[in-house]
mmCIF file of C-alpha atoms in Angstrom:
data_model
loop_
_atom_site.group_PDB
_atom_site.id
_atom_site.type_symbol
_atom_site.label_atom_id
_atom_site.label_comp_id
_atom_site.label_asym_id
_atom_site.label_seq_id
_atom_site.Cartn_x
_atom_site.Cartn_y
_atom_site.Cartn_z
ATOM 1 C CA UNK A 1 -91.963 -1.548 67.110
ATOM 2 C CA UNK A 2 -89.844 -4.777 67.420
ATOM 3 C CA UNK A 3 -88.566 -4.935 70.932
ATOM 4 C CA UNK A 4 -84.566 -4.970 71.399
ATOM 5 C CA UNK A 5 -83.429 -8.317 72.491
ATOM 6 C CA UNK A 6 -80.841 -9.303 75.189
ATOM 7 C CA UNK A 7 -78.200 -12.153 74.083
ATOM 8 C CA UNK A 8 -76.206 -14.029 75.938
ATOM 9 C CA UNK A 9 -73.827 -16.083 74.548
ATOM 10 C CA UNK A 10 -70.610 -18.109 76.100
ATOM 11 C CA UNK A 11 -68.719 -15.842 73.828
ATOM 12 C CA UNK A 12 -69.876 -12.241 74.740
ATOM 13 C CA UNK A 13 -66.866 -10.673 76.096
ATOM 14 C CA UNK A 14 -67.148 -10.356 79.950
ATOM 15 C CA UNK A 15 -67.287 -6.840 81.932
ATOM 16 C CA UNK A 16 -63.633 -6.148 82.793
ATOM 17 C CA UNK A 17 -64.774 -4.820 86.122
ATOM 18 C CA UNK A 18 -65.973 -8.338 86.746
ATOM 19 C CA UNK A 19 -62.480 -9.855 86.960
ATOM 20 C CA UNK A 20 -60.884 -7.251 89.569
ATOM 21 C CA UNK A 21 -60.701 -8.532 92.784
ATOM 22 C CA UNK A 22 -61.762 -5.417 95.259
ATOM 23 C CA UNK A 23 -59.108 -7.211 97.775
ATOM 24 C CA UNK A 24 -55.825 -6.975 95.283
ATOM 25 C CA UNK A 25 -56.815 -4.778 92.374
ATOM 26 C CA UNK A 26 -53.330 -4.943 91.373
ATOM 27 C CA UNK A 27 -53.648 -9.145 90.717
ATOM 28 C CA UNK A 28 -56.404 -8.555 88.207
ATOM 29 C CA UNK A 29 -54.183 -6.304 86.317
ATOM 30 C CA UNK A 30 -51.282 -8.208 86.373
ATOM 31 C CA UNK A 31 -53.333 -10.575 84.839
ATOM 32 C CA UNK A 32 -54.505 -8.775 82.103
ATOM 33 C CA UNK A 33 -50.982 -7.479 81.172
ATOM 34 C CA UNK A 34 -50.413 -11.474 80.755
ATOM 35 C CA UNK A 35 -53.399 -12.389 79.059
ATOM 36 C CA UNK A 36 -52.218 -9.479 76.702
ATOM 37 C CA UNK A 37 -48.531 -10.320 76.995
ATOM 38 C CA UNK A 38 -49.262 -14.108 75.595
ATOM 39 C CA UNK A 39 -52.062 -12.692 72.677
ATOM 40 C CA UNK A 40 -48.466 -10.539 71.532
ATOM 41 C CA UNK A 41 -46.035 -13.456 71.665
ATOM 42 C CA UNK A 42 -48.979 -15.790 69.866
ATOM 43 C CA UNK A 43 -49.361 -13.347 67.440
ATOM 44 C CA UNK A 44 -45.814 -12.441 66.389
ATOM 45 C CA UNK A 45 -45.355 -16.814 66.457
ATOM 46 C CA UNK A 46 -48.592 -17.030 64.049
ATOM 47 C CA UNK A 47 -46.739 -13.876 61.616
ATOM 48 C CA UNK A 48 -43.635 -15.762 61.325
ATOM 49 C CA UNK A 49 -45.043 -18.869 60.261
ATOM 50 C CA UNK A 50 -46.637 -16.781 58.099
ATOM 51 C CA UNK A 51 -43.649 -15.088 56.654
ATOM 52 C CA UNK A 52 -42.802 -17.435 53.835
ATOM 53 C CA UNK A 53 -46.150 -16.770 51.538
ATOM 54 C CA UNK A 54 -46.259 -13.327 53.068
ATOM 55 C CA UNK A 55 -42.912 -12.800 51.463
ATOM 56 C CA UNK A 56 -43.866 -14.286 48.135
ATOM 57 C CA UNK A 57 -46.718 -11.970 48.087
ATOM 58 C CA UNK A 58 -44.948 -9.262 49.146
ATOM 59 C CA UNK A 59 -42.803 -10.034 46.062
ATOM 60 C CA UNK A 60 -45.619 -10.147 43.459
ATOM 61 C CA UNK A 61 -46.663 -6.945 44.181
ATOM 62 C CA UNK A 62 -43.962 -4.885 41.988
ATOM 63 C CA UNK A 63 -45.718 -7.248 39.277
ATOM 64 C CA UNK A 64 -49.049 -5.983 40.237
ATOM 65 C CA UNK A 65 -47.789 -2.599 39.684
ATOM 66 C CA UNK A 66 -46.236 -3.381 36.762
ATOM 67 C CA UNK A 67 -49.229 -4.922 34.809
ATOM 68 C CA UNK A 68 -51.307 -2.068 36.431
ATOM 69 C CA UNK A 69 -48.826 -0.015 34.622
ATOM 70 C CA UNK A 70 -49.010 -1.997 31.754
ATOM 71 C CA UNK A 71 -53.191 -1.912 31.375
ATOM 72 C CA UNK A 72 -52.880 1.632 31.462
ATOM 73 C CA UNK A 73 -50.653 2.162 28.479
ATOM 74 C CA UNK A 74 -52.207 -0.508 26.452
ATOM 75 C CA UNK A 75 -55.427 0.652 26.843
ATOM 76 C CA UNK A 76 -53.540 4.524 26.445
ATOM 77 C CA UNK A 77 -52.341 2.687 22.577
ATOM 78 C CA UNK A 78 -55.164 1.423 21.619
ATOM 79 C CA UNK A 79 -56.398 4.540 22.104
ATOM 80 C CA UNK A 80 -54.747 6.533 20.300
ATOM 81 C CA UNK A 81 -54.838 4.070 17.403
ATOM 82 C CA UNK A 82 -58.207 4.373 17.367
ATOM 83 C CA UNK A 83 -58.412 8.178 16.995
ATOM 84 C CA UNK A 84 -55.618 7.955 14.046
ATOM 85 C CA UNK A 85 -58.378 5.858 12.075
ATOM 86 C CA UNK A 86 -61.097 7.687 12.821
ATOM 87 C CA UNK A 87 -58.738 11.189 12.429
ATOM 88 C CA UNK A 88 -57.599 9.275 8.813
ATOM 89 C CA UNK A 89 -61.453 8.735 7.733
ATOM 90 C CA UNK A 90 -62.536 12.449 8.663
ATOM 91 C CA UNK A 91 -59.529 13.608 6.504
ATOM 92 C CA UNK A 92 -60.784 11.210 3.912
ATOM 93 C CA UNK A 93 -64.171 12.996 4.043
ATOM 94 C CA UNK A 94 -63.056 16.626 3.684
ATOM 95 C CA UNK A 95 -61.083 15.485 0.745
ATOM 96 C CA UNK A 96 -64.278 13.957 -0.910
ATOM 97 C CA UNK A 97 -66.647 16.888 0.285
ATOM 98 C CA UNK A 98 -64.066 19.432 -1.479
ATOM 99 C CA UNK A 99 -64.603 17.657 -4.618
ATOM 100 C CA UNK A 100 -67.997 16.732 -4.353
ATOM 101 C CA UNK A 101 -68.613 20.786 -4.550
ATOM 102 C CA UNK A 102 -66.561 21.386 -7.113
ATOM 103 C CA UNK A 103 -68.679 18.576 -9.180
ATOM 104 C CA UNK A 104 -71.717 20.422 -7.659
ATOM 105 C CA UNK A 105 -70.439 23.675 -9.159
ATOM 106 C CA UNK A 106 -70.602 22.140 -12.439
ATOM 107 C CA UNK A 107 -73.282 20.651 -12.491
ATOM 108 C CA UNK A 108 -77.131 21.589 -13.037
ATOM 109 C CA UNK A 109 -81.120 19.546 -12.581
ATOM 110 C CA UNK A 110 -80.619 16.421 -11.448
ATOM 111 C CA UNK A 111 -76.873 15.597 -11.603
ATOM 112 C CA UNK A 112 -76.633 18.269 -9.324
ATOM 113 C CA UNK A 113 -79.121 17.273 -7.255
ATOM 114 C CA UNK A 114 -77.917 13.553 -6.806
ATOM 115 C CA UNK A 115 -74.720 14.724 -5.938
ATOM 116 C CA UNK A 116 -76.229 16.761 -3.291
ATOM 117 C CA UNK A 117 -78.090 13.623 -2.375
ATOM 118 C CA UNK A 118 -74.638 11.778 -1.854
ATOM 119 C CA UNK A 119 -73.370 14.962 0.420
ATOM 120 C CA UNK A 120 -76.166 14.853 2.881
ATOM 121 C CA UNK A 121 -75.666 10.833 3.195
ATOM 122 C CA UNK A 122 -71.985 11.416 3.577
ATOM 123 C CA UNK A 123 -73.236 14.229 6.573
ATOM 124 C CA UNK A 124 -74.850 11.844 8.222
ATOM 125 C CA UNK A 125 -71.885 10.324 10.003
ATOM 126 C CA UNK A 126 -70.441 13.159 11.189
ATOM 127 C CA UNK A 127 -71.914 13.420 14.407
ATOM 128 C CA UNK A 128 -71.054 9.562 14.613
ATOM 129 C CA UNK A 129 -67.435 9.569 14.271
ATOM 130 C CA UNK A 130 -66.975 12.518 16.563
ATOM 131 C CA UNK A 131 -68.974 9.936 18.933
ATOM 132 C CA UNK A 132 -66.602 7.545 18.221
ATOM 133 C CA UNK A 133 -63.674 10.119 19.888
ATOM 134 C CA UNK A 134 -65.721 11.252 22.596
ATOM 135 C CA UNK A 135 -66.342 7.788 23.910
ATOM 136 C CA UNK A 136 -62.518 6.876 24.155
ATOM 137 C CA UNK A 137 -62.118 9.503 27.297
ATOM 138 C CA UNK A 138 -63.280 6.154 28.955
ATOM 139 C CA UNK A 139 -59.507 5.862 28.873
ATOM 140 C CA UNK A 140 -58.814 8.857 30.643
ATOM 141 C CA UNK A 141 -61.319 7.477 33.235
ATOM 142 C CA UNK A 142 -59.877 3.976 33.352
ATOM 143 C CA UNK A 143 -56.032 5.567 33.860
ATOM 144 C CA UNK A 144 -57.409 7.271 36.889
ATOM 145 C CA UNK A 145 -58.542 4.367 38.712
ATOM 146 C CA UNK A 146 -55.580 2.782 37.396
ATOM 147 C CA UNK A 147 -53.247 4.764 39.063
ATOM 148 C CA UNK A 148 -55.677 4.628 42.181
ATOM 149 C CA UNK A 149 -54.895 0.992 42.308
ATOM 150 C CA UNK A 150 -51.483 1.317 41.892
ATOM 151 C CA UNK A 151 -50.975 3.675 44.819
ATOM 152 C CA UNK A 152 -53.051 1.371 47.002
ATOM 153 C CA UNK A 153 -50.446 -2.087 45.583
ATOM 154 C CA UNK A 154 -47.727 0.391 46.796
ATOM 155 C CA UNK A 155 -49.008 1.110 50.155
ATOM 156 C CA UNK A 156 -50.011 -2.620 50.874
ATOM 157 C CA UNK A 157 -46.732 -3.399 49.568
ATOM 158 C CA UNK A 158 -45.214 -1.183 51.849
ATOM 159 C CA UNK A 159 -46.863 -2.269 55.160
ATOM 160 C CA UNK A 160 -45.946 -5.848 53.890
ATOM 161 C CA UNK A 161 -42.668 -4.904 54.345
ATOM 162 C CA UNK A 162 -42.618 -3.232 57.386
ATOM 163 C CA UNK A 163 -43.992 -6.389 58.748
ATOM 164 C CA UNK A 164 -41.254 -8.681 57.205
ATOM 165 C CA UNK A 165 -39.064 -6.498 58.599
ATOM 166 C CA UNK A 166 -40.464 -6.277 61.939
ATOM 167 C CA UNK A 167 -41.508 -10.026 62.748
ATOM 168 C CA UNK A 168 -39.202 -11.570 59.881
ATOM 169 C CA UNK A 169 -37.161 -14.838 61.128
ATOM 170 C CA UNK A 170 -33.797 -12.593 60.754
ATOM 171 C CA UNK A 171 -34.836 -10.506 63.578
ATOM 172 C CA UNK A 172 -35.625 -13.340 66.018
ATOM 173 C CA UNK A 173 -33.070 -13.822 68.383
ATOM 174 C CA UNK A 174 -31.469 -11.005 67.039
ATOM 175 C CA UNK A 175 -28.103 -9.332 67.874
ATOM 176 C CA UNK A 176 -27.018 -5.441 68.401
ATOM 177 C CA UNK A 177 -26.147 -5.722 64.820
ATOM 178 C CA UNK A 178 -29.205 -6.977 63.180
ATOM 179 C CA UNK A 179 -31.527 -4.986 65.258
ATOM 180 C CA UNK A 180 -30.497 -1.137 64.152
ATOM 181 C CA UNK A 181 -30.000 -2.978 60.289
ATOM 182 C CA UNK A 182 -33.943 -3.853 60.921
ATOM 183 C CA UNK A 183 -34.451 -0.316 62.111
ATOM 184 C CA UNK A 184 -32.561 1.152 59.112
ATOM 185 C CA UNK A 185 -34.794 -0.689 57.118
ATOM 186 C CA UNK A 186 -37.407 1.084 58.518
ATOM 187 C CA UNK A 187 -36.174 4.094 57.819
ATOM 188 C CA UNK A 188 -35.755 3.724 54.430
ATOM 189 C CA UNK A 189 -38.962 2.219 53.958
ATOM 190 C CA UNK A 190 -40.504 5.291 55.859
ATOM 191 C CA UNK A 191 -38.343 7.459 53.539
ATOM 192 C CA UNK A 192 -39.917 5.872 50.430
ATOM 193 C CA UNK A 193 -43.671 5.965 51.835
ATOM 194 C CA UNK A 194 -44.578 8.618 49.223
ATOM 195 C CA UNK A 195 -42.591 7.198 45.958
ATOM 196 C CA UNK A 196 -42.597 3.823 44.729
ATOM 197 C CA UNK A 197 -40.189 1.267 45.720
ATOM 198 C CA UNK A 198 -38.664 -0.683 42.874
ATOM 199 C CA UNK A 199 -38.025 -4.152 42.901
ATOM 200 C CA UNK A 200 -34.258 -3.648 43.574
ATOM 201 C CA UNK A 201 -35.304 -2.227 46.666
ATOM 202 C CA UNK A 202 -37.903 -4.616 47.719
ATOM 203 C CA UNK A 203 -35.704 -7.704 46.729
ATOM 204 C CA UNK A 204 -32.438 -6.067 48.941
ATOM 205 C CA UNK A 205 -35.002 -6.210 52.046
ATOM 206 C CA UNK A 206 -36.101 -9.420 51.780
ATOM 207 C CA UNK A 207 -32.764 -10.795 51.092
ATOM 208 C CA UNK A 208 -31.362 -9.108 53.967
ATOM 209 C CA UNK A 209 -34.479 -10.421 55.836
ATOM 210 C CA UNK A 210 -33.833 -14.179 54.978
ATOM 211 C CA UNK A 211 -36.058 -14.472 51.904
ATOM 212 C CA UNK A 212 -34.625 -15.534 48.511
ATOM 213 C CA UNK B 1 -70.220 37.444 20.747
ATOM 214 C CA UNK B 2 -69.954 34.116 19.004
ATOM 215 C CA UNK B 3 -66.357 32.686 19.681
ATOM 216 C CA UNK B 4 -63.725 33.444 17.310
ATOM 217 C CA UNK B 5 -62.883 30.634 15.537
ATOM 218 C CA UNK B 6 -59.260 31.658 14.889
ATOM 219 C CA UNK B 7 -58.238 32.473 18.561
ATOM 220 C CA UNK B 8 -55.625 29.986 19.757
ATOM 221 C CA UNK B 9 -56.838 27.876 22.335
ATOM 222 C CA UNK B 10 -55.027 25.829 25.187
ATOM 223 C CA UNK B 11 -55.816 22.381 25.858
ATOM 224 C CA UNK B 12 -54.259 21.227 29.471
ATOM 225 C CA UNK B 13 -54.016 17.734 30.616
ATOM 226 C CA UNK B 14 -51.768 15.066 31.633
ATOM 227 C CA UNK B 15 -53.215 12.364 29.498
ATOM 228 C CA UNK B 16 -52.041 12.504 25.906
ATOM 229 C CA UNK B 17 -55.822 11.160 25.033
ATOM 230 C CA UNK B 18 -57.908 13.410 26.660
ATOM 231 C CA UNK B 19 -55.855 16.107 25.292
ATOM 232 C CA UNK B 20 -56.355 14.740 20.821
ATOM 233 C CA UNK B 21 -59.867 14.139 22.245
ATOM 234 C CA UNK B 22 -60.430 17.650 23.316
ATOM 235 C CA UNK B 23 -58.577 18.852 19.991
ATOM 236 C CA UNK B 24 -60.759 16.731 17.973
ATOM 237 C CA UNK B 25 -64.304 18.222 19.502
ATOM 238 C CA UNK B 26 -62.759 21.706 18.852
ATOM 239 C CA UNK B 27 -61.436 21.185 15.674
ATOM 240 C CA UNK B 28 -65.164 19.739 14.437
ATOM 241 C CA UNK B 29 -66.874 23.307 16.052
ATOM 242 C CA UNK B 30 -64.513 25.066 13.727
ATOM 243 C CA UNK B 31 -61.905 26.030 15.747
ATOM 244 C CA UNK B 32 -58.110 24.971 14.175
ATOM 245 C CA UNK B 33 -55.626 26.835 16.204
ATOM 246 C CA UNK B 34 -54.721 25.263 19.290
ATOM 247 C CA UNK B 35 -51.699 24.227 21.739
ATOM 248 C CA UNK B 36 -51.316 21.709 24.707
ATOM 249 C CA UNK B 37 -49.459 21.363 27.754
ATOM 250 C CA UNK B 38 -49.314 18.490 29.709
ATOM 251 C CA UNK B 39 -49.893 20.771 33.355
ATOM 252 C CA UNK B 40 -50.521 23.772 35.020
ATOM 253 C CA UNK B 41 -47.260 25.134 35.441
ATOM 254 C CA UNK B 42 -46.611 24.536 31.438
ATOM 255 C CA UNK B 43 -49.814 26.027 30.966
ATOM 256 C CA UNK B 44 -48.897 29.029 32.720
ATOM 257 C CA UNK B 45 -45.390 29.029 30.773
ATOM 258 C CA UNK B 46 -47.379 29.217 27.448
ATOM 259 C CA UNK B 47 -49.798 31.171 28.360
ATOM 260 C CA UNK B 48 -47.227 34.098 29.528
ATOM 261 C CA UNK B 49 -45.100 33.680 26.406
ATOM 262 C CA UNK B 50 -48.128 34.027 23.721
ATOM 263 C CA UNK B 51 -51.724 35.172 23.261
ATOM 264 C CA UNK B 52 -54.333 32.950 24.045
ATOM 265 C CA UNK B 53 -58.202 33.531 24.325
ATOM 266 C CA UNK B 54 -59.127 30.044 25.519
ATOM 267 C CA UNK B 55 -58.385 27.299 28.219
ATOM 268 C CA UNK B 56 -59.544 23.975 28.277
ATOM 269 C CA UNK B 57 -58.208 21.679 31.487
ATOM 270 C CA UNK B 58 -58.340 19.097 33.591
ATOM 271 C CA UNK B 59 -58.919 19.129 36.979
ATOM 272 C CA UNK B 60 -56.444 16.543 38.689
ATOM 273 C CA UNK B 61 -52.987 16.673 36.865
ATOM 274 C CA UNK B 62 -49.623 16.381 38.294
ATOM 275 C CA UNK B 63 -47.258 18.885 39.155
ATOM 276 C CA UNK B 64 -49.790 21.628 39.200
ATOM 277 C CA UNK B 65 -53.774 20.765 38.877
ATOM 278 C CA UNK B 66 -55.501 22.577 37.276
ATOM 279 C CA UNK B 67 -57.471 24.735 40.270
ATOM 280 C CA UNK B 68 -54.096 26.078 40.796
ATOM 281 C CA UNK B 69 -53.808 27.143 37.717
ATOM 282 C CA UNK B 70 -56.933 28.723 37.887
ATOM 283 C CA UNK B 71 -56.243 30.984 40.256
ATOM 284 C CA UNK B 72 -52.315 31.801 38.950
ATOM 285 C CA UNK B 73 -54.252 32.722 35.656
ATOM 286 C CA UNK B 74 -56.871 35.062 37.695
ATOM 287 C CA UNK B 75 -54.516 36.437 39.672
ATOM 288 C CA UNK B 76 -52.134 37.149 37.074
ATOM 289 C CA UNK B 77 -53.303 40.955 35.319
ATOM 290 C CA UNK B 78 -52.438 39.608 31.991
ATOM 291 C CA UNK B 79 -53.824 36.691 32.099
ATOM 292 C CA UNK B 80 -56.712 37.133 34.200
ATOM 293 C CA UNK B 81 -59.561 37.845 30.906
ATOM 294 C CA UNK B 82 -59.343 34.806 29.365
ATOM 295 C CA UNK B 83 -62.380 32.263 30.143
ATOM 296 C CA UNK B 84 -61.183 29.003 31.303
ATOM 297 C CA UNK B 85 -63.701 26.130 30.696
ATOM 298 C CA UNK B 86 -62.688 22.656 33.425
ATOM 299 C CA UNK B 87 -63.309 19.744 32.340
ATOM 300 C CA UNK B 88 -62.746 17.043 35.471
ATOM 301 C CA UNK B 89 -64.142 13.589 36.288
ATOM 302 C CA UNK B 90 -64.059 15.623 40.006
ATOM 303 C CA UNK B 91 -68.160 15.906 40.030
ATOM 304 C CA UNK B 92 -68.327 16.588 43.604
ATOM 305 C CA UNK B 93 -70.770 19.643 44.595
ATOM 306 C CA UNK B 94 -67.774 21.161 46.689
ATOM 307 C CA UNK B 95 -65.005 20.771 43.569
ATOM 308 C CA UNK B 96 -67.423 22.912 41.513
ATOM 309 C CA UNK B 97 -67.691 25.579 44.091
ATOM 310 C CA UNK B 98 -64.216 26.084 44.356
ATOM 311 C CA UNK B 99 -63.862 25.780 40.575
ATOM 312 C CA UNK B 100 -66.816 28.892 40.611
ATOM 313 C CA UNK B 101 -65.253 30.809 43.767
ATOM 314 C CA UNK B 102 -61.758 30.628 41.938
ATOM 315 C CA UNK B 103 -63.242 31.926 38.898
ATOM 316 C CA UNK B 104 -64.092 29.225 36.258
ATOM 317 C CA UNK B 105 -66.307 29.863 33.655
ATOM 318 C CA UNK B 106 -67.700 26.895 33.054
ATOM 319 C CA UNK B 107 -67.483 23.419 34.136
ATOM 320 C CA UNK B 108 -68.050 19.895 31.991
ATOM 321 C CA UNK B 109 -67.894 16.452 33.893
ATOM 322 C CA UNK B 110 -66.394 13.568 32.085
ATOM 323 C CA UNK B 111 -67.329 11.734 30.043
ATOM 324 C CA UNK B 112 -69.149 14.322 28.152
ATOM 325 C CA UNK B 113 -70.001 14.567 24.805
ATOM 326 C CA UNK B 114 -68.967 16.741 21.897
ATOM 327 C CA UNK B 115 -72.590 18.666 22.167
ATOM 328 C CA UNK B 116 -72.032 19.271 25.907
ATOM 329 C CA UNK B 117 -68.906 20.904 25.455
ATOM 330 C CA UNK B 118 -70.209 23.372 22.147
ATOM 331 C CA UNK B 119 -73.198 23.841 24.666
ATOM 332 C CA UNK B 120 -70.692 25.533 27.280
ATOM 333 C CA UNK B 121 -68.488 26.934 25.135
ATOM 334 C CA UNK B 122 -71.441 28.874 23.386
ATOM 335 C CA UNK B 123 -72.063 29.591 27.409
ATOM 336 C CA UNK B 124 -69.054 31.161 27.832
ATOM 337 C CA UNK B 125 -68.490 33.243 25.049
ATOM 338 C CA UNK B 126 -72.421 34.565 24.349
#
């Protein structure tokens, strides 16, 4: 049995019980309220001067979608174009097996056996091309993580939002005004949590958010 | 009682592939009279305006999947006969036993092949 070691590092996050002062308990928590106070206003600085690239992502996303969208209905065509050949060559075959027995009907010894000969060969891809049609409901399989991945682009695209919204350079320094249009925003993006925005939508946001 | 290959048979899905693919695997076991809807709640439409002895569906569809529409057919006293074969990319142990406990007959996991499904279709109607 390997025996569990004990690390200590600089960077293993001290006991908070070793920071209260048993004098003024009420010092150490002030304290911590600051420490967590300054880790907020650092973080909300660090999001802001993020909020150019975030916004340009934030933009590309209804593209995602849309060649998400795209993939599936390409691969939805393609498809379908394959099952009209293969549907086209099985027709094809049922022609040429109706009037391979009517030869066979008419003929006797050896004709009639080659042309037999040329049915069985013909028989042989049967079970082939129905292959061929069972092994497109890949599609079927590929759509459904398809539109997995869409409705994962739409939530991320989402929370993007809510975070332009919430630390975007519009709403620093903000007025009465701009504050409940932030919190409408909000709301609407709430609203739409379950549908998909459009890009109408998402571009009215970040216009009203300082973006262009 | 081998299945009769003129009964009209329902195909349910909401992709327009899986649906022609379905069709096709039928039509090669001999069977050449069959519908489509694109959901359960069509399905159920069709299925109360005609005479069907057959369902084929999906599992996951929109408006109404296709568990749903397993039980409206069961509970439904017209309806309730006619064997319902699932066919789902859902092949999770606990999917299948609420496909069983809501009264499937049979169950075929994508992506199958066209000997699979003859192999529960001969299941179901034996």
């Amino acid at each position: 049995m390997i025996p569990r070691a004990t690390v200590h590092t600089s960077a293993q996050p001290k006991d908070a019980s070793d920071d209260i002062d048993p004098e003024n308990p009420d010092t150490a928590l002030y304290e911590k309220l600051g420490e967590l106070t300054r880790f907020i206003d650092k973080t909300i600085k660090t999001i802001s001067q993020f909020s150019a690239p975030m916004s340009a992502t934030t933009e590309q996303l209804p593209d995602a979608t849309t060649h998400l969208r795209d993939l599936r209905k390409l691969t939805e065509e393609g498809t379908h174009k394959v099952m009209q050949l293969v549907e086209t060559i099985e027709d094809n075959r049922k022609r040429l097996y109706a009037q391979l027995d009517a030869l066979e009907r008419n003929l006797t010894g050896d004709n009639a056996a080659a042309v037999k000969a040329i049915r069985n060969g013909m028989a042989k891809d049967d079970k082939p091309l129905i292959d061929i049609i069972t092994a497109l409901s890949f599609q079927d399989l590929v759509a459904q993580r398809v539109n997995k991945l869409v409705t994962i682009v739409e939530e991320v695209e989402h929370k993007l939002l809510e975070l332009v919204v919430v630390f975007g350079p519009y709403t620093k320094g903000a007025g009465k005004d701009e504050a409940s249009k932030a919190s409408e925003m909000l709301k609407q993006l709430e609203a739409s949590k379950n549908t998909s925005i459009n890009q109408d939508v998402a571009d009215e946001i970040l216009k009203q958010f300082g973006f262009n | 009682m081998p299945a009769d290959l003129n009964m009209k048979i329902l195909v349910v899905d909401d992709m327009s592939t899986m649906r022609r693919i379905v069709k096709n695997i039928l039509k090669q076991l001999g069977f050449a009279n069959m519908e489509e809807a694109e959901n359960g709640q069509e399905a159920l439409q069709k299925l109360r305006a005609d005479t069907f002895g057959f369902v084929v569906s999906d599992w996951n569809m929109p408006v109404m999947p296709g568990i749903e529409m397993l039980r409206a057919i069961r509970a439904d006293e017209k309806l309730k006969h006619i064997p319902v074969l699932m066919v789902t990319a859902e092949a999770q142990k606990e999917n299948l036993i609420e496909a069983i406990q809501a009264g499937v007959n049979n169950y075929v996991v994508k992506p199958f092949t066209a000997e699979t499904m003859q192999e529960k279709i001969n299941k179901i109607f034996k």
